Short mmCIF file of C-alpha atoms in Angstrom, two decimals:
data_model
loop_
_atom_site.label_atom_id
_atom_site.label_comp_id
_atom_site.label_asym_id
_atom_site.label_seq_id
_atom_site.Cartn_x
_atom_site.Cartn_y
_atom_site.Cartn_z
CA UNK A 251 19.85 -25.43 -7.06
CA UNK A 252 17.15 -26.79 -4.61
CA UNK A 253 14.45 -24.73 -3.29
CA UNK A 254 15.02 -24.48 0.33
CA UNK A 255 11.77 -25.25 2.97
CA UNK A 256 10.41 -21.71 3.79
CA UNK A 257 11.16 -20.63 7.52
CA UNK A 258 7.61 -20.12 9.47
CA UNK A 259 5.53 -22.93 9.22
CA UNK A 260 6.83 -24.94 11.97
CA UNK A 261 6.49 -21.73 13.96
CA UNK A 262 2.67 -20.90 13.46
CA UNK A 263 1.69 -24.83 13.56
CA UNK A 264 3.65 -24.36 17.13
CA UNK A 265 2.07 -21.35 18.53
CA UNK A 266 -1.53 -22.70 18.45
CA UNK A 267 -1.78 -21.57 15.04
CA UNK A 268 -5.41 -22.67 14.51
CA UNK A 269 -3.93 -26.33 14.25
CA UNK A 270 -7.21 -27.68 16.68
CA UNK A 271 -9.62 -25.53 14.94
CA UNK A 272 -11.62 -26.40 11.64
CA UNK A 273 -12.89 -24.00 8.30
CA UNK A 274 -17.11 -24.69 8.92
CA UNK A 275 -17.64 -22.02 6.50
CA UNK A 276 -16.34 -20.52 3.31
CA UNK A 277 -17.80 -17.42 1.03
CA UNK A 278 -16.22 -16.70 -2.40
CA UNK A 279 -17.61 -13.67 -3.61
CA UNK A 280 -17.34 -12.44 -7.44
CA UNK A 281 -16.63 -8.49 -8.11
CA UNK A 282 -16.45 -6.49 -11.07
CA UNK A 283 -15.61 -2.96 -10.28
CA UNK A 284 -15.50 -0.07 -12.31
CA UNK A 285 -12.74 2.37 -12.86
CA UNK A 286 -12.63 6.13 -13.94
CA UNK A 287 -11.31 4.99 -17.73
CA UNK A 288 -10.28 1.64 -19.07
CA UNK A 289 -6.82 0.44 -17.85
CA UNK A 290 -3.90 -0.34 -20.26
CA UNK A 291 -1.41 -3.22 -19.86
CA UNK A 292 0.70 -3.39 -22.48
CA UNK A 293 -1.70 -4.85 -25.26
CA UNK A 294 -4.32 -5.38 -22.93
CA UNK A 295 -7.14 -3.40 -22.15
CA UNK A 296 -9.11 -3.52 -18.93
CA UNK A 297 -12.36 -1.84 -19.07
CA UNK A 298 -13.08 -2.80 -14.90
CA UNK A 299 -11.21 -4.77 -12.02
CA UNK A 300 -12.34 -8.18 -11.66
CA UNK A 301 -11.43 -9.90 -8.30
CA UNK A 302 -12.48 -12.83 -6.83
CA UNK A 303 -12.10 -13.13 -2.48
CA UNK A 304 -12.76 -15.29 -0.07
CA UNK A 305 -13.85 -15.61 3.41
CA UNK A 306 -12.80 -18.90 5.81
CA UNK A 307 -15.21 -18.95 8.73
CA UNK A 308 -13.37 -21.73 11.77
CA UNK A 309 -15.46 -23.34 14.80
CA UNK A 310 -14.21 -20.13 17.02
CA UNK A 311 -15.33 -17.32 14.64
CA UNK A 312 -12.23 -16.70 13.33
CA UNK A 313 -12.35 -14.90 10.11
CA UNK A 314 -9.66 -15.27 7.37
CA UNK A 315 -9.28 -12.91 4.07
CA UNK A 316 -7.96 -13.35 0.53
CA UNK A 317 -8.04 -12.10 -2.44
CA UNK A 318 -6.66 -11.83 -6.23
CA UNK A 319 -7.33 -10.89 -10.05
CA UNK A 320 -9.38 -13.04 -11.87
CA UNK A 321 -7.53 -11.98 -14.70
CA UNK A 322 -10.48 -13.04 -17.38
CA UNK A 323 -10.30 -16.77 -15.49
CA UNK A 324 -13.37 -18.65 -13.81
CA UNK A 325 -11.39 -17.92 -10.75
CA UNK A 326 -14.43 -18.29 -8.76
CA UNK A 327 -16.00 -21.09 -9.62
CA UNK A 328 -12.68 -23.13 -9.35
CA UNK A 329 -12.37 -21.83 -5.90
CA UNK A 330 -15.77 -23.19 -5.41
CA UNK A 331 -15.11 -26.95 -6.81
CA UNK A 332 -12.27 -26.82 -4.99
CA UNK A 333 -13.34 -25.18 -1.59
CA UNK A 334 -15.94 -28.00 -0.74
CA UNK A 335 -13.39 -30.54 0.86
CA UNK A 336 -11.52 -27.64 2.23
CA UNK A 337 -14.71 -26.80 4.63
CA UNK A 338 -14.60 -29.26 7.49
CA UNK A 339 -10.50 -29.57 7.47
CA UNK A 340 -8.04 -28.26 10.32
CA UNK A 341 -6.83 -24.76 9.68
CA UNK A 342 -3.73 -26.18 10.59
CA UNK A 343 -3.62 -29.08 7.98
CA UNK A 344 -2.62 -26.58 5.22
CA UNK A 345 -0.25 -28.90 3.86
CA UNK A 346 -2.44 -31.48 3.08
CA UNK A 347 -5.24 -29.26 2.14
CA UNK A 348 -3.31 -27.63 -1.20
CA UNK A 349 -2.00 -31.21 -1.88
CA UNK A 350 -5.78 -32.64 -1.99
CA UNK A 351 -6.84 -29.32 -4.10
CA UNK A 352 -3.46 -29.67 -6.90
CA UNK A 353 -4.07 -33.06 -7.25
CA UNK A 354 -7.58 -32.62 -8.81
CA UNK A 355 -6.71 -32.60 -12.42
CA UNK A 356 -2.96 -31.78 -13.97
CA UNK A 357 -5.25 -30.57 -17.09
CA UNK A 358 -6.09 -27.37 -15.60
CA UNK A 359 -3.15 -27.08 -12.63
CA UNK A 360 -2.78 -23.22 -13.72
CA UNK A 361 -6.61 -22.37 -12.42
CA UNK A 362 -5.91 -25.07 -9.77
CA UNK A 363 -2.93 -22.96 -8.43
CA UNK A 364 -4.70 -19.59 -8.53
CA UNK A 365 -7.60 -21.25 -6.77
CA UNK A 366 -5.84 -23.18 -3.94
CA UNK A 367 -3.36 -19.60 -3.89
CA UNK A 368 -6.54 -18.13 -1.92
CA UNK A 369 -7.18 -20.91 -0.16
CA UNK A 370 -3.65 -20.84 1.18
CA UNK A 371 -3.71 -17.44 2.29
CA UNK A 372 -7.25 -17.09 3.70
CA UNK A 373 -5.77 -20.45 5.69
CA UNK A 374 -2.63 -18.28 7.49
CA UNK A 375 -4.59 -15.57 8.16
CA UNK A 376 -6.77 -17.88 10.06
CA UNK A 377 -3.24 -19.50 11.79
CA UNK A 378 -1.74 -15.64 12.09
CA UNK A 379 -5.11 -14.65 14.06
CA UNK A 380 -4.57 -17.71 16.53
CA UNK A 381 -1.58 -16.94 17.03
CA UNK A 382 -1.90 -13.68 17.89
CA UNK A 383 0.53 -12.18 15.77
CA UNK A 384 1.14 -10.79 12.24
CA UNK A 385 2.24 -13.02 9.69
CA UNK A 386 5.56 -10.88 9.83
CA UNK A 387 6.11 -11.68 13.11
CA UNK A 388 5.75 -15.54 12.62
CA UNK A 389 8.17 -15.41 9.55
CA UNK A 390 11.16 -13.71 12.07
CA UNK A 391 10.48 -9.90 11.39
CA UNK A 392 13.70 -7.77 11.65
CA UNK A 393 12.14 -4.51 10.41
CA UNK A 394 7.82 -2.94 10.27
CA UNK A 395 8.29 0.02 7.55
CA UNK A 396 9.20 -1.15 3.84
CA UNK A 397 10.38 0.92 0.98
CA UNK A 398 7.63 1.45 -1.43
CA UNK A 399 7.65 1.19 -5.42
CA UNK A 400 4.45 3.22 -6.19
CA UNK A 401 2.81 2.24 -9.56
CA UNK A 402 2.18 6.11 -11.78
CA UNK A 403 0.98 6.65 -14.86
CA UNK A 404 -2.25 5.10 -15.04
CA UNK A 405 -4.93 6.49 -17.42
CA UNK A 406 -2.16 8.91 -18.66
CA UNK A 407 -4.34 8.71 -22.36
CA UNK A 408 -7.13 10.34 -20.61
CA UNK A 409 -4.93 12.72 -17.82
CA UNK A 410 -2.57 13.23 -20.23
CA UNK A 411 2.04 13.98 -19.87
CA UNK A 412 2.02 17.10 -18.02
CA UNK A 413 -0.52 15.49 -15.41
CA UNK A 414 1.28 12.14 -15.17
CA UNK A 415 4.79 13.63 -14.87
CA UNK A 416 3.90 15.69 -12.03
CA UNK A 417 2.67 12.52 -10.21
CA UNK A 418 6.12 10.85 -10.45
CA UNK A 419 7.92 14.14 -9.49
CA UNK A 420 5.63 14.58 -6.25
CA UNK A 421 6.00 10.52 -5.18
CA UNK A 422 10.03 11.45 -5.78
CA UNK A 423 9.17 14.01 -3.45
CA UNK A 424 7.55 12.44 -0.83
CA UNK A 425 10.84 10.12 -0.38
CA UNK A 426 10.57 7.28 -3.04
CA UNK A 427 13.38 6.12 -4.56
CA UNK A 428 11.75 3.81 -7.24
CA UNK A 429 9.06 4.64 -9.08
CA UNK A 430 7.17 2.27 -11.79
CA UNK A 431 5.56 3.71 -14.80
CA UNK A 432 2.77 3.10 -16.77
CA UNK A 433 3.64 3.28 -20.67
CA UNK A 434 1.72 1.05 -22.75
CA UNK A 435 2.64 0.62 -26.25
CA UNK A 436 6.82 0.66 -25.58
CA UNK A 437 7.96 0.61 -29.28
CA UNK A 438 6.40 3.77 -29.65
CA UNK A 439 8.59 7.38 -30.54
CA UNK A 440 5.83 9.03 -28.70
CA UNK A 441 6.36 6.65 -25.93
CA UNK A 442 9.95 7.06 -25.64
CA UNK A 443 9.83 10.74 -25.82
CA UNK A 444 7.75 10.53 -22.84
CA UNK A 445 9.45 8.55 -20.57
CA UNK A 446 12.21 10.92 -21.31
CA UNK A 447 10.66 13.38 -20.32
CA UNK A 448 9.26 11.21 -17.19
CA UNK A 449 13.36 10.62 -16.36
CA UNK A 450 14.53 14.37 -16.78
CA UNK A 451 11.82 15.37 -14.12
CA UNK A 452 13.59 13.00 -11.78
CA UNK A 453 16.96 13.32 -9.59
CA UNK A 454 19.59 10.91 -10.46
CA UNK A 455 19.28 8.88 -7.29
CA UNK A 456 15.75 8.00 -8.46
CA UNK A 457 15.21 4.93 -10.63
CA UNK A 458 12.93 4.46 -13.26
CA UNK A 459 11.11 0.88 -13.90
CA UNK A 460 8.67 0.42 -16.98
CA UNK A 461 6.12 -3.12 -17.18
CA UNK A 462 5.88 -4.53 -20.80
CA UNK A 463 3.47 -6.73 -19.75
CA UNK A 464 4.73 -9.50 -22.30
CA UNK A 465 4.20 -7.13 -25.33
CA UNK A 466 7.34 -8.33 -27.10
CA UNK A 467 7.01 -10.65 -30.11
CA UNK A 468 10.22 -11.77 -30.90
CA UNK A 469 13.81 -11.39 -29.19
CA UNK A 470 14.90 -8.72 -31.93
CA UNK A 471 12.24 -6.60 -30.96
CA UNK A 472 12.69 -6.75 -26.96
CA UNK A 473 16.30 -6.51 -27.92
CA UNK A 474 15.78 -2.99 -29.69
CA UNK A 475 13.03 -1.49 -27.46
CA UNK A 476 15.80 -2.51 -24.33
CA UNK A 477 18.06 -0.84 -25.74
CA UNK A 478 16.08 2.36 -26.41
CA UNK A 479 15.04 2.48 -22.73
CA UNK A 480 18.56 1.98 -21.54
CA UNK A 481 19.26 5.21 -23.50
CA UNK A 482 16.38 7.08 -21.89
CA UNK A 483 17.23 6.19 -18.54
CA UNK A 484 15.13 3.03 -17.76
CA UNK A 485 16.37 1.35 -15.29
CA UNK A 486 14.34 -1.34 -14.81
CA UNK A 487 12.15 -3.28 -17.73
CA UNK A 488 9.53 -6.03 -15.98
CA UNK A 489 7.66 -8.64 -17.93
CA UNK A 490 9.32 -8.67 -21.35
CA UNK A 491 8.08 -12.16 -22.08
CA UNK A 492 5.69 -14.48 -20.09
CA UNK A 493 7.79 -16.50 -17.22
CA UNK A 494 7.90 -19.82 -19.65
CA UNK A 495 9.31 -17.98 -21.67
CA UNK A 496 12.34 -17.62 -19.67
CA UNK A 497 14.93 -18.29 -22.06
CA UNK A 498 14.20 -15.80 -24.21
CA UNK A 499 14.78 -13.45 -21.23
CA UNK A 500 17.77 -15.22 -20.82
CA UNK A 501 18.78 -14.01 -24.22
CA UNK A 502 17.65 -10.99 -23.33
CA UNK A 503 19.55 -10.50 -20.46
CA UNK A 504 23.39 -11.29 -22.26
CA UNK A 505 21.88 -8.95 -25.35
CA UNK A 506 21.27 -5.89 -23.19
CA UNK A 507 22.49 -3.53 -20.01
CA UNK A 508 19.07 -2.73 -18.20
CA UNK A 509 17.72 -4.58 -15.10
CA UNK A 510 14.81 -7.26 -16.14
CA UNK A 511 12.30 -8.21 -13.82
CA UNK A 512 9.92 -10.84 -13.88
CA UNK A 513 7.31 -13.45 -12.61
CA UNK A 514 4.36 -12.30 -10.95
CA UNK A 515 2.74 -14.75 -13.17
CA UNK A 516 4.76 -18.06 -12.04
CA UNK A 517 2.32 -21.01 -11.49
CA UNK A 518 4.47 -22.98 -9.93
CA UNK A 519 7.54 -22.51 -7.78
CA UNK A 520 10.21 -24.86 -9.70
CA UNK A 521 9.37 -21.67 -12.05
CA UNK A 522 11.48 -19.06 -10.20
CA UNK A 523 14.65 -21.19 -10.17
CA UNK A 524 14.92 -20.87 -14.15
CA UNK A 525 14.00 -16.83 -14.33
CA UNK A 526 16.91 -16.21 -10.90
CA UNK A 527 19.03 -17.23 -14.34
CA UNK A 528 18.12 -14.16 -15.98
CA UNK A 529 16.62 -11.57 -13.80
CA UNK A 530 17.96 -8.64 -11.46
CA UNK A 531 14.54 -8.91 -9.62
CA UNK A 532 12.60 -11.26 -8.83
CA UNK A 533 8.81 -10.89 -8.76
CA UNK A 534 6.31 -13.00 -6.82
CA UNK A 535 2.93 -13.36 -6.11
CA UNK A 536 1.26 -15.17 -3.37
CA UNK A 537 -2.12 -15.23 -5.38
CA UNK A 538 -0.68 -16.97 -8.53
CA UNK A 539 1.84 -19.17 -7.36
CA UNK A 540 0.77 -21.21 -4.89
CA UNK A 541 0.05 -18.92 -2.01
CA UNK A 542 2.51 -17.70 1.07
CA UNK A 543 4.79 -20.77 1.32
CA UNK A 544 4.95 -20.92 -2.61
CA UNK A 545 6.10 -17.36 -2.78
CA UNK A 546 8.70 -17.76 0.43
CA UNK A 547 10.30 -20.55 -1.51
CA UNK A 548 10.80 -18.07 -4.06
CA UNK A 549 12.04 -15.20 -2.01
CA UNK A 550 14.47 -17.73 -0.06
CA UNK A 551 15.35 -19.25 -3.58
CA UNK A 552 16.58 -15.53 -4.37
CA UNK A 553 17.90 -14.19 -1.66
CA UNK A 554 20.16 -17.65 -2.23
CA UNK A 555 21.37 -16.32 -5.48
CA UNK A 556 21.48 -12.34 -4.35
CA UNK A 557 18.75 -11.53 -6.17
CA UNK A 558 16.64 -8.53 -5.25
CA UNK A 559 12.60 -9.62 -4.81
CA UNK A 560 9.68 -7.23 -5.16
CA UNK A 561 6.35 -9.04 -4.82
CA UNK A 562 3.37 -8.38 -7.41
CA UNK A 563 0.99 -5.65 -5.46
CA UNK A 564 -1.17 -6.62 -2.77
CA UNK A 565 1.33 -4.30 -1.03
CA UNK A 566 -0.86 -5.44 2.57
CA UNK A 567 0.70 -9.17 2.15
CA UNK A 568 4.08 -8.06 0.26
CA UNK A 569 4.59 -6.05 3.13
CA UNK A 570 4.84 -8.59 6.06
CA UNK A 571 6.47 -10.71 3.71
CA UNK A 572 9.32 -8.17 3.46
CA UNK A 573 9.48 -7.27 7.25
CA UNK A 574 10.85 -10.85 7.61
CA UNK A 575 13.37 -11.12 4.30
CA UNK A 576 15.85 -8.33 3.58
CA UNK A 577 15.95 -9.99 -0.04
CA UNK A 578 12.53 -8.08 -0.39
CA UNK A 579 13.82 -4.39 -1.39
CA UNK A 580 10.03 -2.72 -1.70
CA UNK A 581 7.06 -3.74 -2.00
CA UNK A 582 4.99 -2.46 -4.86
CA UNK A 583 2.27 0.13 -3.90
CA UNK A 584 -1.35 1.27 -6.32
CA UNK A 585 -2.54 4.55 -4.68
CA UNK A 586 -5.73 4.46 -3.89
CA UNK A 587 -6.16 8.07 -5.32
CA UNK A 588 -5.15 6.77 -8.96
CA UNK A 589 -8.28 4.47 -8.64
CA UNK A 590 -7.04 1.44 -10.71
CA UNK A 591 -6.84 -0.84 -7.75
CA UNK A 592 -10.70 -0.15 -6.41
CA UNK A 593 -10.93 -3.32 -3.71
CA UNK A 594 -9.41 -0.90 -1.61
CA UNK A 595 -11.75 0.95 -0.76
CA UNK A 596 -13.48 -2.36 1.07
CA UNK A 597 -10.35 -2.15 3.28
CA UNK A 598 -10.99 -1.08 6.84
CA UNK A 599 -8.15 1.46 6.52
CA UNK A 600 -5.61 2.49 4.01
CA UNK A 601 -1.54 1.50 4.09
CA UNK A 602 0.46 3.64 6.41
CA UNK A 603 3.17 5.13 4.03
CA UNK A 604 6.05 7.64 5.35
CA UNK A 605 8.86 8.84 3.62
CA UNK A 606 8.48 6.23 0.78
CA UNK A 607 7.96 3.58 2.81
CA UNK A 608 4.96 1.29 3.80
CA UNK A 609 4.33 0.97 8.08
CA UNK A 610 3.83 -2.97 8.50
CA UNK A 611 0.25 -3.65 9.74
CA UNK A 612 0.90 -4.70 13.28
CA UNK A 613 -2.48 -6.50 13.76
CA UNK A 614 -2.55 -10.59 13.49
CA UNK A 615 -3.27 -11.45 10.58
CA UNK A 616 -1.65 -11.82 6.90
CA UNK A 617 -2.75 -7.63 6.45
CA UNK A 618 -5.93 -8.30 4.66
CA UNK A 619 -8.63 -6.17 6.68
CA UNK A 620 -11.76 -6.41 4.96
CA UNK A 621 -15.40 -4.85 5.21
CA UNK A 622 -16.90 -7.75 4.13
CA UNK A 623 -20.08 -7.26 4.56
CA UNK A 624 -19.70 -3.97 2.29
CA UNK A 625 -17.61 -5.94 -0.39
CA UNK A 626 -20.51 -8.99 -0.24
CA UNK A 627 -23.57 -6.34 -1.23
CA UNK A 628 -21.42 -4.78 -4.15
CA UNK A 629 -20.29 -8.46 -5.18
CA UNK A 630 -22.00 -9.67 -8.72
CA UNK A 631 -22.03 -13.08 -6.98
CA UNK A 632 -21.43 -15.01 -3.71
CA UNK A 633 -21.24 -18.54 -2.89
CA UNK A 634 -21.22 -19.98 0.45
CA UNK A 635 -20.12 -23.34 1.71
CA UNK A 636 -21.03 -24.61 5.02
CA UNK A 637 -19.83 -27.41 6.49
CA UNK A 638 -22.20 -30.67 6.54
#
C-alpha cells in the first residue's frame, strides 16, 4: 500500500498561506510543571510535565504556536540546532524546511522528527493565520463538534476507586460514549477487580479503553492480560508494545478478541502502514511523527484500510484534524480539572465540550491559543533566535 499525498497543502500554499512572508524570529521555551501527585504510565512514573513550545515570529507579526512532551528527551535544544536555518525561510517553504532539518544526521532522526514535528506545526499555524481560516477549514471541514474520548483515572493511588469510578460514571453522563482509563500495573488481580468494577458502573453502549503503555514483556504475557480484559469488559487495549514492535501486535491481534490501538509514538510515517496490519485504531500524533502532513498521511493511510483514527491528545489540533476526516472517530480529551495535562492553563480559553463532544475552534489557526508571555515567565528556560 502507498501512502497517499495529504489533501490541504496545495490549498493553504494557494490562499496566501504565508507563502511571501518569512519566520525572523523563533522562541523555544523549556517547562517543567508540577502536578498534584506523580503520574503513572504503565511502568513509568512522572513526577511533573515536561513540555517544550515554540513561538515562530514572520515579517508581518504573525505569531505561530506549538507544542509537545519532551518525554525525558533534549527536545529543546534539538529544536534549537535545528531552528537556526529555519529563521529567515518562507513560511510557505515548509516542504523544504523539514527536508533541510531530517537530513541533519540519520544518527539521531527520532529527536530530529520530534524537533522538526514543532517546527511543522508552529509553520501552519503561521499559513492557517494568513489565510484566514482554521486549519479545519483548509483540510475540507464537513463537521466543527467531535466526539470526545476523555482520559479518567489519573492519580487514582492517591484519590482512590470510589473517587475514580464516579468520574467515569459522570463523563458517561455528560454524553460520552468512550471513555479511557488509567490503570497502571495491568497484570494485577487488584487491577482487574477494578476495572470491573469501572465497567459495571457503565451502560452497555459505553466502551471501555485501557493504555498499557508498552508494559508487556513478552507475547505470552500480553496474550494473558488481553484476554483477562476481554473478560472484564475492555474494549479497547492501546500501546501493548512500542510501534516497532508491530509484529508482535500482529501476533497479538490473531491471539486475542479485544480492539488494539496503537502509535502515538510513530517516528516516521512508513510506520503506520505496518501497525493498519494489526490495529482497530489507529493513533497519531502530529508532535512525534513528523508534524500535520506526517499525521494526515496516516489518517488518509487508514481511512484507506477502514481503520478508525484517534489522535494522541493535544485534543486543540486532533480536533481540526477530525472536522476534515470522518476516519477520525474522537479525539482524545485530559480535563483540565484532573490536572495531569497543566500547559493548559497557558491557554487563552478552555475546549468547548457538549454532550461528549469537542466544539472545533473556529479561529485561524491550527487551535493552539497561547498566553505566551505567561508560559515564557514560568518557563525554566527560553531561547530566542532572530534572524541575521
Amino acid at each position: 500500500m502507498t501512502l497517499q499525498p495529504a489533501r490541504g497543502e496545495s490549498e493553504v500554499t494557494g490562499i496566501n498561506g504565508g507563502v511571501g512572508q518569512r519566520v525572523v524570529l523563533a522562541e523555544i521555551v523549556d517547562c517543567s510543571l508540577s502536578l498534584p501527585a506523580p503520574v503513572r504510565l504503565g511502568d513509568a512514573v512522572y513526577a511533573s510535565r515536561d513540555y517544550v513550545a515554540l513561538r515562530l515570529v514572520d515579517d508581518m507579526g504573525t505569531e505561530g504556536f506549538a507544542f509537545g512532551y519532551t518525554r525525558g528527551t533534549p527536545l529543546a535544544a534539538t529544536l534549537e540546532s535545528v531552528l537556526r536555518p529555519v529563521v529567515g525561510t518562507r513560511v510557505g517553504d515548509r516542504q523544504g524546511t523539514l527536508q533541510r532539518i531530517l537530513s541533519a544526521s540519520p544518527a539521531v532522526r527520532p529527536l530530529l522528527v520530534r524537533a522538526a514535528s514543532l517546527a511543522d506545526i508552529a509553520l501552519w499555524d503561521l499559513a492557517a493565520k494568513h489565510a484566514g481560516a482554521p486549519l479545519g477549514d483548509l483540510l475540507g471541514a464537513t463537521r466543527d463538534r467531535v466526539p470526545v474520548m476523555p482520559v479518567a483515572g489519573y492519580f487514582r493511588d492517591v484519590r482512590g476507586d470510589e473517587s475514580v469510578i464516579e468520574e467515569v460514571a459522570e463523563l458517561e453522563r455528560r454524553g460520552h460514549r468512550q471513555i479511557k482509563l488509567m490503570v497502571g500495573d495491568l497484570s494485577s488481580p487488584k487491577a482487574m477487580a477494578f476495572l470491573s468494577r469501572a465497567r459495571d458502573a457503565l451502560g452497555p453502549q459505553t466502551r471501555l479503553a485501557v493504555d498499557a503503555h508498552y508494559s508487556f514483556a513478552t507475547l505470552p504475557e500480553a496474550v494473558r492480560t488481553a484476554r483477562v480484559l476481554e473478560d472484564v469488559g475492555v474494549a479497547l487495549l492501546e500501546d501493548p508494545f512500542v510501534p516497532t514492535q508491530w509484529r508482535r501486535l500482529r501476533e497479538l491481534h490473531r491471539g486475542t478478541r479485544i480492539e488494539l490501538a496503537a502509535g502515538e509514538d510513530v517516528v516516521d510515517p512508513v510506520q503506520f502502514r505496518d501497525l493498519l496490519e494489526s490495529v482497530s485504531v489507529l493513533r497519531v500524533d502530529p508532535t512525534t511523527c513528523g508534524g500535520i502532513r506526517a499525521a494526515l498521511s496516516g489518517i488518509e493511510a487508514a481511512s484507506l484500510r477502514g481503520v478508525d483514527v484517534i489522535p494522541h491528545v493535544f485534543t486543540a489540533v486532533a480536533a481540526q484534524l477530525a472536522a476534515a476526516y470522518p476516519i477520525v472517530t474522537s479525539v482524545e480529551h485530559i480535563s483540565s480539572e484532573s490536572g495531569s495535562d497543566p500547559i493548559d492553563r497557558y491557554f487563552d480559553a478552555e475546549i468547548k465540550i457538549e454532550g461528549g463532544e469537542a466544539i472545533v475552534d473556529p479561529r485561524p489557526g491550527v487551535g493552539i491559543h497561547l498566553d505566551w508571555e505567561r508560559l515564557r515567565r514560568d518557563a525554566t528556560s527560553v531561547v530566542r533566535i532572530d534572524a541575521a
